[in-house]
Amino acid sequence: MRLLHTSDWHLGRVFHRVNMLDAQAEFIGHLVTTVRERDVDAVVVSGDVYDRAVPPLAAVELFDDALHRLAGLGVPTVMISGNHDSARRLGVGAGLIDRAGIHLRTEPSACGTPVVLADAHGEVALYGLPYLEPALVKDEFGVDDAGHEAVLAAAMDRVRADLATRAHGTRSVVLAHAFVTGGRPSDSERDITVGGVAAVPAGVFAGVDYTALGHLHGCQTITERVRYSGSPLPYSFSEAAHRKSMWLIDLDADGFAGAERVDCPVPRALARIRGTLEDLLADPDVARHREAWVEATLTDPVRPAEPMARLTERFPHTLSLVFEPERAPGEPEVSYARRLAGRGDQQIAEDFVAHVRGAAPDEHERTVLRETFDAARADEAVREVAR
């Protein structure tokens, strides 16, 4: 059996000021062509189909088109909801759509109920684990520890329990939307840290033949049988070095038999250039980026006049302008954005307390801050579901 693993479509997303819908439609066409030309037996989509809980109408129409085209090929498709999706909205009509071979798995309670397909070697059970917000699903899974590892481990216990009831030789695939230890994040993923911890170990998925992950936007291999497909398009300049692709996964009689990357069409290259404005306007080495989407970091000690207008004369697709003035050794860094780069909410809050009070928060105070951020994140998830 050959599977096509993709995820993180983020339909409806805008890249800076560029509407990505046309590029997303081109990707859907590429996906359908790949399914047809590469003899794909099933498609798995590991969450974040949409970019937000209430997507724009044009994104819903593109999703509808994708479903019709996939169903028209007669190739089964299994999809789960991600942390950007509204699970309830994405799952509307799932029972009816199921009859067309499109299997939407958005309910945590159904983690142990697979979509069962068959090939010449027997059955393949595909288990959909939608994004599991710990605070919202801990009661469903009967865990006291409201963390990602605990709820995913409980969900996988259900998977393994169901698998144990099936015929010997049944192969298994899990779809999951999570941050797995060893994965490399980018700037465009929403933070899912809970209790100060975001990542779960790959060992949580032990006992299945392949785990198709979603959430991180870079295509990457955690272990041979645990992989991220990444997003099919770039959604931040931190993805400038990404090779956007999908995974073709082959299963034989013994389980996992190999993986092949299939490149996705990218509308424009991404480029990050850095230097003084005059250097960037004159340097022949950066001329090759004229047709790319550009993020320019200016190092001029004083902000130059009309930098964006002047840059776009040479780089007409400049989308982002960052100022990081070069300073003398020992001169304090004054850029607020620079100080916050790469720091999570918890770290920023602890730094603020230390700045205002003159002393870092103690362990009790750090716990209070962590619990407050977790509660706010859970409340946001509840409000998105209720919309």
Coordinates of C-alpha atoms in Angstrom, one line a residue:
M1 CA 0.0 0.0 0.0
R2 CA 1.2 3.5 -0.9
L3 CA 0.3 6.4 1.3
L4 CA 0.7 10.1 0.5
H5 CA 1.5 12.0 3.8
T6 CA 0.8 15.8 3.9
S7 CA -0.2 18.3 6.5
D8 CA -0.4 21.9 7.6
W9 CA -2.2 23.3 4.5
H10 CA -3.3 26.4 6.5
L11 CA -5.9 27.2 3.9
G12 CA -6.8 30.9 4.0
R13 CA -3.4 32.0 5.4
V14 CA -1.7 35.3 4.3
F15 CA 2.1 35.4 4.0
H16 CA 2.8 39.0 5.2
R17 CA 0.6 40.9 2.7
V18 CA 0.4 38.2 0.0
N19 CA -2.8 36.2 -0.3
M20 CA -1.7 32.6 -0.6
L21 CA -5.0 31.1 -1.9
D22 CA -3.8 30.8 -5.5
A23 CA -0.7 29.0 -4.4
Q24 CA -2.7 26.8 -2.2
A25 CA -5.0 26.0 -5.1
E26 CA -1.9 25.1 -7.2
F27 CA -0.8 22.8 -4.4
I28 CA -4.1 21.0 -4.3
G29 CA -3.8 20.4 -8.1
H30 CA -0.3 19.1 -7.6
L31 CA -1.6 16.8 -4.8
V32 CA -4.3 15.4 -7.0
T33 CA -1.9 14.9 -9.9
T34 CA 0.6 13.1 -7.5
V35 CA -2.1 10.8 -6.3
R36 CA -3.1 9.9 -9.9
E37 CA 0.4 9.6 -11.4
R38 CA 2.2 7.9 -8.5
D39 CA -0.4 5.1 -7.8
V40 CA -1.3 6.4 -4.3
D41 CA -3.7 4.1 -2.5
A42 CA -4.6 6.6 0.4
V43 CA -3.9 10.2 1.4
V44 CA -3.3 11.2 5.0
V45 CA -3.6 14.8 6.1
S46 CA -2.2 15.4 9.6
G47 CA -4.0 18.5 10.7
D48 CA -4.1 22.3 10.3
V49 CA -6.2 22.0 7.2
Y50 CA -7.3 25.6 7.8
D51 CA -5.3 28.5 9.3
R52 CA -7.9 29.5 11.8
A53 CA -11.0 28.2 13.5
V54 CA -13.4 30.4 11.4
P55 CA -11.8 30.3 7.9
P56 CA -12.7 32.7 5.1
L57 CA -15.3 31.5 2.6
A58 CA -12.7 31.2 -0.2
A59 CA -10.7 28.8 1.9
V60 CA -13.8 26.7 2.6
E61 CA -14.5 26.6 -1.1
L62 CA -11.0 25.4 -1.8
F63 CA -11.3 22.7 0.8
D64 CA -14.6 21.6 -0.7
D65 CA -12.9 21.5 -4.1
A66 CA -10.1 19.4 -2.7
L67 CA -12.5 16.9 -1.2
H68 CA -14.5 16.6 -4.4
R69 CA -11.3 16.0 -6.5
L70 CA -9.9 13.4 -4.1
A71 CA -13.3 11.6 -3.8
G72 CA -13.5 11.6 -7.6
L73 CA -10.2 9.7 -7.8
G74 CA -11.7 6.9 -5.6
V75 CA -8.7 7.1 -3.3
P76 CA -9.5 7.1 0.4
T77 CA -8.4 10.2 2.4
V78 CA -8.0 10.4 6.2
M79 CA -7.8 13.8 7.8
I80 CA -7.4 15.0 11.4
S81 CA -7.9 18.4 12.9
G82 CA -4.9 20.4 14.1
N83 CA -4.5 23.2 16.7
H84 CA -5.4 25.8 14.1
D85 CA -8.6 24.1 13.1
S86 CA -12.0 24.1 14.8
A87 CA -12.4 20.4 15.3
R88 CA -16.2 20.7 15.5
R89 CA -16.4 22.8 12.3
L90 CA -14.0 20.6 10.3
G91 CA -15.9 17.5 11.5
V92 CA -19.4 18.6 10.4
G93 CA -20.9 16.1 8.1
A94 CA -18.1 13.6 8.8
G95 CA -20.5 10.6 8.8
L96 CA -21.9 11.5 5.5
I97 CA -18.6 12.4 3.9
D98 CA -17.2 9.1 5.1
R99 CA -19.3 7.3 2.5
A100 CA -17.4 9.1 -0.2
G101 CA -14.1 7.8 1.1
I102 CA -13.1 11.0 2.9
H103 CA -12.6 10.2 6.6
L104 CA -12.5 13.2 8.9
R105 CA -11.2 12.3 12.4
T106 CA -11.8 15.2 14.8
E107 CA -13.2 13.6 17.9
P108 CA -10.7 12.6 20.6
S109 CA -13.0 9.8 21.8
A110 CA -12.6 8.1 18.4
C111 CA -8.8 7.7 18.6
G112 CA -9.0 4.0 19.0
T113 CA -11.4 3.5 16.0
P114 CA -9.4 3.2 12.8
V115 CA -10.2 3.6 9.1
V116 CA -9.5 0.1 7.8
L117 CA -8.2 -0.4 4.3
A118 CA -6.9 -3.5 2.6
D119 CA -4.3 -4.5 0.1
A120 CA -2.8 -7.8 -1.2
H121 CA -1.2 -8.4 2.2
G122 CA -4.2 -7.9 4.4
E123 CA -5.6 -5.0 6.4
V124 CA -4.0 -1.6 7.2
A125 CA -5.6 0.3 10.2
L126 CA -5.2 4.1 10.1
Y127 CA -5.8 5.8 13.4
G128 CA -6.6 9.5 13.5
L129 CA -5.4 11.4 16.6
P130 CA -6.6 15.0 16.2
Y131 CA -4.8 17.7 18.1
L132 CA -5.3 17.0 21.8
E133 CA -5.5 20.1 23.9
P134 CA -4.5 18.6 27.3
A135 CA -6.8 20.8 29.5
L136 CA -9.8 19.9 27.3
V137 CA -9.3 16.1 26.9
K138 CA -7.7 15.0 30.1
D139 CA -11.0 13.8 31.5
E140 CA -11.8 11.9 28.3
F141 CA -8.5 10.0 28.7
G142 CA -8.6 9.8 32.5
V143 CA -5.3 11.4 33.1
D144 CA -4.4 13.6 36.1
D145 CA -1.4 15.2 34.4
A146 CA -2.8 17.7 31.9
G147 CA 0.2 17.6 29.6
H148 CA 0.8 16.6 26.0
E149 CA 2.8 13.5 26.7
A150 CA 0.1 12.1 29.1
V151 CA -2.8 12.6 26.8
L152 CA -1.0 11.3 23.7
A153 CA 0.2 8.3 25.7
A154 CA -3.4 7.6 26.8
A155 CA -4.6 8.0 23.2
M156 CA -1.9 5.6 21.9
D157 CA -2.9 3.1 24.6
R158 CA -6.3 3.0 22.9
V159 CA -4.7 2.6 19.5
R160 CA -2.5 -0.4 20.7
A161 CA -5.5 -1.9 22.5
D162 CA -7.6 -1.9 19.4
L163 CA -4.7 -3.1 17.3
A164 CA -4.3 -6.1 19.6
T165 CA -7.8 -7.3 18.7
R166 CA -7.1 -7.4 15.0
A167 CA -5.7 -10.2 12.9
H168 CA -2.1 -11.0 13.1
G169 CA -0.2 -9.0 10.4
T170 CA -2.5 -6.1 10.4
R171 CA -0.3 -3.0 9.7
S172 CA -0.9 0.3 11.4
V173 CA -0.6 4.0 10.7
V174 CA -1.2 6.8 13.1
L175 CA -1.9 10.4 12.2
A176 CA -1.0 12.9 15.0
H177 CA -0.7 16.6 15.4
A178 CA 2.0 17.4 18.0
F179 CA 5.4 18.7 18.7
V180 CA 7.7 15.6 19.0
T181 CA 11.1 15.8 20.6
G182 CA 13.8 16.3 18.0
G183 CA 11.7 18.3 15.7
R184 CA 12.9 21.6 14.4
P185 CA 10.3 24.4 14.7
S186 CA 10.0 27.6 12.6
D187 CA 8.4 31.0 13.4
S188 CA 5.1 30.2 11.8
E189 CA 3.8 27.5 14.2
R190 CA 1.5 28.5 17.0
D191 CA 3.0 27.8 20.4
I192 CA 1.4 24.7 22.1
T193 CA 3.5 24.7 25.3
V194 CA 1.6 23.4 28.3
G195 CA 3.1 23.3 31.8
G196 CA 6.4 24.7 30.4
V197 CA 6.7 21.6 28.1
A198 CA 5.8 21.5 24.4
A199 CA 7.5 18.4 23.1
V200 CA 6.6 14.7 23.5
P201 CA 9.1 11.8 23.0
A202 CA 8.8 9.8 19.8
G203 CA 8.6 6.7 21.9
V204 CA 5.0 7.6 22.6
F205 CA 4.2 6.2 19.1
A206 CA 5.9 2.9 19.6
G207 CA 4.1 -0.2 18.3
V208 CA 2.8 1.1 15.0
D209 CA 4.3 0.9 11.5
Y210 CA 4.2 4.5 10.6
T211 CA 3.4 7.8 12.3
A212 CA 2.3 10.7 10.0
L213 CA 3.0 13.9 12.0
G214 CA 1.7 17.4 11.5
H215 CA 2.3 20.7 13.3
L216 CA 5.9 21.6 12.4
H217 CA 6.3 23.2 9.0
G218 CA 9.6 21.7 8.0
C219 CA 9.7 18.3 6.4
Q220 CA 11.8 16.1 8.7
T221 CA 12.5 12.6 9.9
I222 CA 12.3 12.1 13.6
T223 CA 12.9 8.3 13.2
E224 CA 12.6 6.1 10.2
R225 CA 8.9 5.5 11.0
V226 CA 8.0 8.9 12.6
R227 CA 8.0 11.8 10.2
Y228 CA 6.7 15.3 9.6
S229 CA 5.6 16.2 6.1
G230 CA 5.8 19.9 6.8
S231 CA 3.7 22.6 5.2
P232 CA 3.4 22.5 1.4
L233 CA 4.1 26.3 1.3
P234 CA 6.3 28.7 3.3
Y235 CA 4.5 30.7 5.9
S236 CA 7.4 32.6 7.5
F237 CA 10.9 33.7 6.4
S238 CA 12.3 31.3 8.9
E239 CA 11.3 28.6 6.3
A240 CA 13.6 30.2 3.6
A241 CA 15.8 27.1 3.6
H242 CA 13.0 24.6 3.7
R243 CA 12.4 22.2 0.8
K244 CA 8.6 22.0 0.7
S245 CA 7.4 18.4 0.0
M246 CA 5.2 15.5 0.9
W247 CA 6.1 11.9 1.8
L248 CA 5.2 8.9 -0.3
I249 CA 5.2 6.0 2.2
D250 CA 5.2 2.4 1.1
L251 CA 4.0 -0.5 3.3
D252 CA 4.6 -4.1 2.4
A253 CA 3.6 -7.3 4.2
D254 CA 6.0 -6.6 7.1
G255 CA 5.0 -2.9 7.6
F256 CA 7.1 0.1 6.7
A257 CA 9.0 -0.4 3.5
G258 CA 10.3 3.0 2.6
A259 CA 9.7 6.7 2.1
E260 CA 10.2 9.1 -0.8
R261 CA 10.0 12.9 -0.8
V262 CA 7.8 14.5 -3.5
D263 CA 8.5 18.2 -4.0
C264 CA 5.7 20.8 -3.9
P265 CA 5.4 23.8 -6.2
V266 CA 6.5 27.0 -4.5
P267 CA 5.3 30.3 -6.0
R268 CA 8.5 32.2 -5.2
A269 CA 11.8 31.5 -3.5
L270 CA 12.3 33.1 -0.1
A271 CA 15.4 35.2 0.6
R272 CA 16.8 36.8 3.7
I273 CA 19.3 39.6 3.0
R274 CA 21.2 41.6 5.5
G275 CA 23.4 44.8 5.4
T276 CA 23.2 48.5 5.1
L277 CA 20.7 49.9 2.7
E278 CA 23.4 51.2 0.3
D279 CA 25.1 47.8 0.3
L280 CA 21.9 46.0 -0.5
L281 CA 21.1 48.3 -3.3
A282 CA 24.6 47.9 -4.8
D283 CA 25.9 44.5 -4.0
P284 CA 25.9 42.2 -7.1
D285 CA 25.8 39.1 -5.0
V286 CA 22.2 39.7 -3.9
A287 CA 20.9 40.6 -7.4
R288 CA 19.8 37.0 -7.8
H289 CA 17.0 37.6 -5.3
R290 CA 15.2 40.1 -7.5
E291 CA 12.3 37.8 -8.1
A292 CA 12.2 36.3 -4.6
W293 CA 10.0 37.3 -1.7
V294 CA 12.5 39.2 0.4
E295 CA 13.1 39.9 4.1
A296 CA 15.7 42.7 4.4
T297 CA 17.5 43.3 7.6
L298 CA 19.0 46.7 7.6
T299 CA 22.1 47.3 9.8
D300 CA 22.5 51.0 9.3
P301 CA 23.3 52.8 12.6
V302 CA 20.6 55.4 11.8
R303 CA 17.4 54.4 10.1
P304 CA 17.7 55.6 6.4
A305 CA 15.0 57.5 4.6
E306 CA 12.3 55.7 2.7
P307 CA 14.0 52.3 2.9
M308 CA 11.1 50.2 1.7
A309 CA 10.5 52.3 -1.4
R310 CA 14.1 52.2 -2.3
L311 CA 14.5 48.4 -1.7
T312 CA 11.4 47.6 -3.8
E313 CA 13.0 49.3 -6.8
R314 CA 15.7 46.6 -6.8
F315 CA 13.7 43.8 -5.1
P316 CA 10.0 44.4 -6.1
H317 CA 8.7 41.5 -3.9
T318 CA 10.2 42.8 -0.6
L319 CA 7.7 41.9 2.1
S320 CA 9.5 42.4 5.4
L321 CA 11.8 45.1 6.7
V322 CA 13.8 44.5 9.9
F323 CA 16.1 47.1 11.6
E324 CA 19.0 45.8 13.5
P325 CA 21.6 48.6 13.8
E326 CA 25.2 47.5 14.2
R327 CA 26.5 48.9 17.4
A328 CA 29.9 49.3 18.9
P329 CA 31.2 46.5 21.2
G330 CA 29.7 46.8 24.7
E331 CA 26.9 49.2 23.6
P332 CA 23.6 47.9 25.0
E333 CA 21.1 46.3 22.6
V334 CA 18.1 48.6 22.4
S335 CA 15.9 46.6 20.0
Y336 CA 12.8 45.3 21.8
A337 CA 12.1 42.8 19.1
R338 CA 15.6 41.5 19.2
R339 CA 15.4 41.0 23.0
L340 CA 12.2 39.0 22.6
A341 CA 13.3 36.9 19.6
G342 CA 13.0 33.2 20.3
R343 CA 11.6 33.7 23.8
G344 CA 8.2 32.2 24.9
D345 CA 5.5 33.9 26.9
Q346 CA 6.8 32.3 30.2
Q347 CA 10.3 33.6 29.6
I348 CA 9.1 37.1 28.7
A349 CA 6.9 37.3 31.8
E350 CA 9.7 36.1 34.1
D351 CA 12.1 38.6 32.6
F352 CA 9.5 41.4 33.2
V353 CA 9.2 40.4 36.8
A354 CA 12.9 40.5 37.2
H355 CA 13.2 43.9 35.5
V356 CA 10.5 45.5 37.6
R357 CA 11.3 44.0 40.9
G358 CA 15.0 43.5 40.6
A359 CA 14.9 39.8 41.4
A360 CA 13.8 36.8 39.3
P361 CA 10.5 35.0 40.3
D362 CA 10.9 32.1 42.7
E363 CA 9.6 28.6 42.0
H364 CA 6.1 29.3 43.4
E365 CA 5.8 32.4 41.3
R366 CA 7.0 30.6 38.2
T367 CA 4.4 28.0 38.8
V368 CA 1.7 30.6 39.1
L369 CA 2.8 32.2 35.8
R370 CA 2.9 28.8 34.0
E371 CA -0.5 27.8 35.3
T372 CA -1.9 31.2 34.2
F373 CA -0.6 30.9 30.7
D374 CA -1.9 27.3 30.5
A375 CA -5.3 28.5 31.6
A376 CA -5.4 31.3 29.1
R377 CA -4.4 28.9 26.3
A378 CA -7.1 26.5 27.3
D379 CA -9.7 29.3 27.5
E380 CA -8.7 30.4 24.0
A381 CA -9.2 26.9 22.8
V382 CA -12.7 26.7 24.4
R383 CA -13.7 30.0 22.9
E384 CA -12.6 28.9 19.4
V385 CA -14.6 25.7 19.7
A386 CA -17.7 27.7 20.8
R387 CA -17.5 30.2 17.9

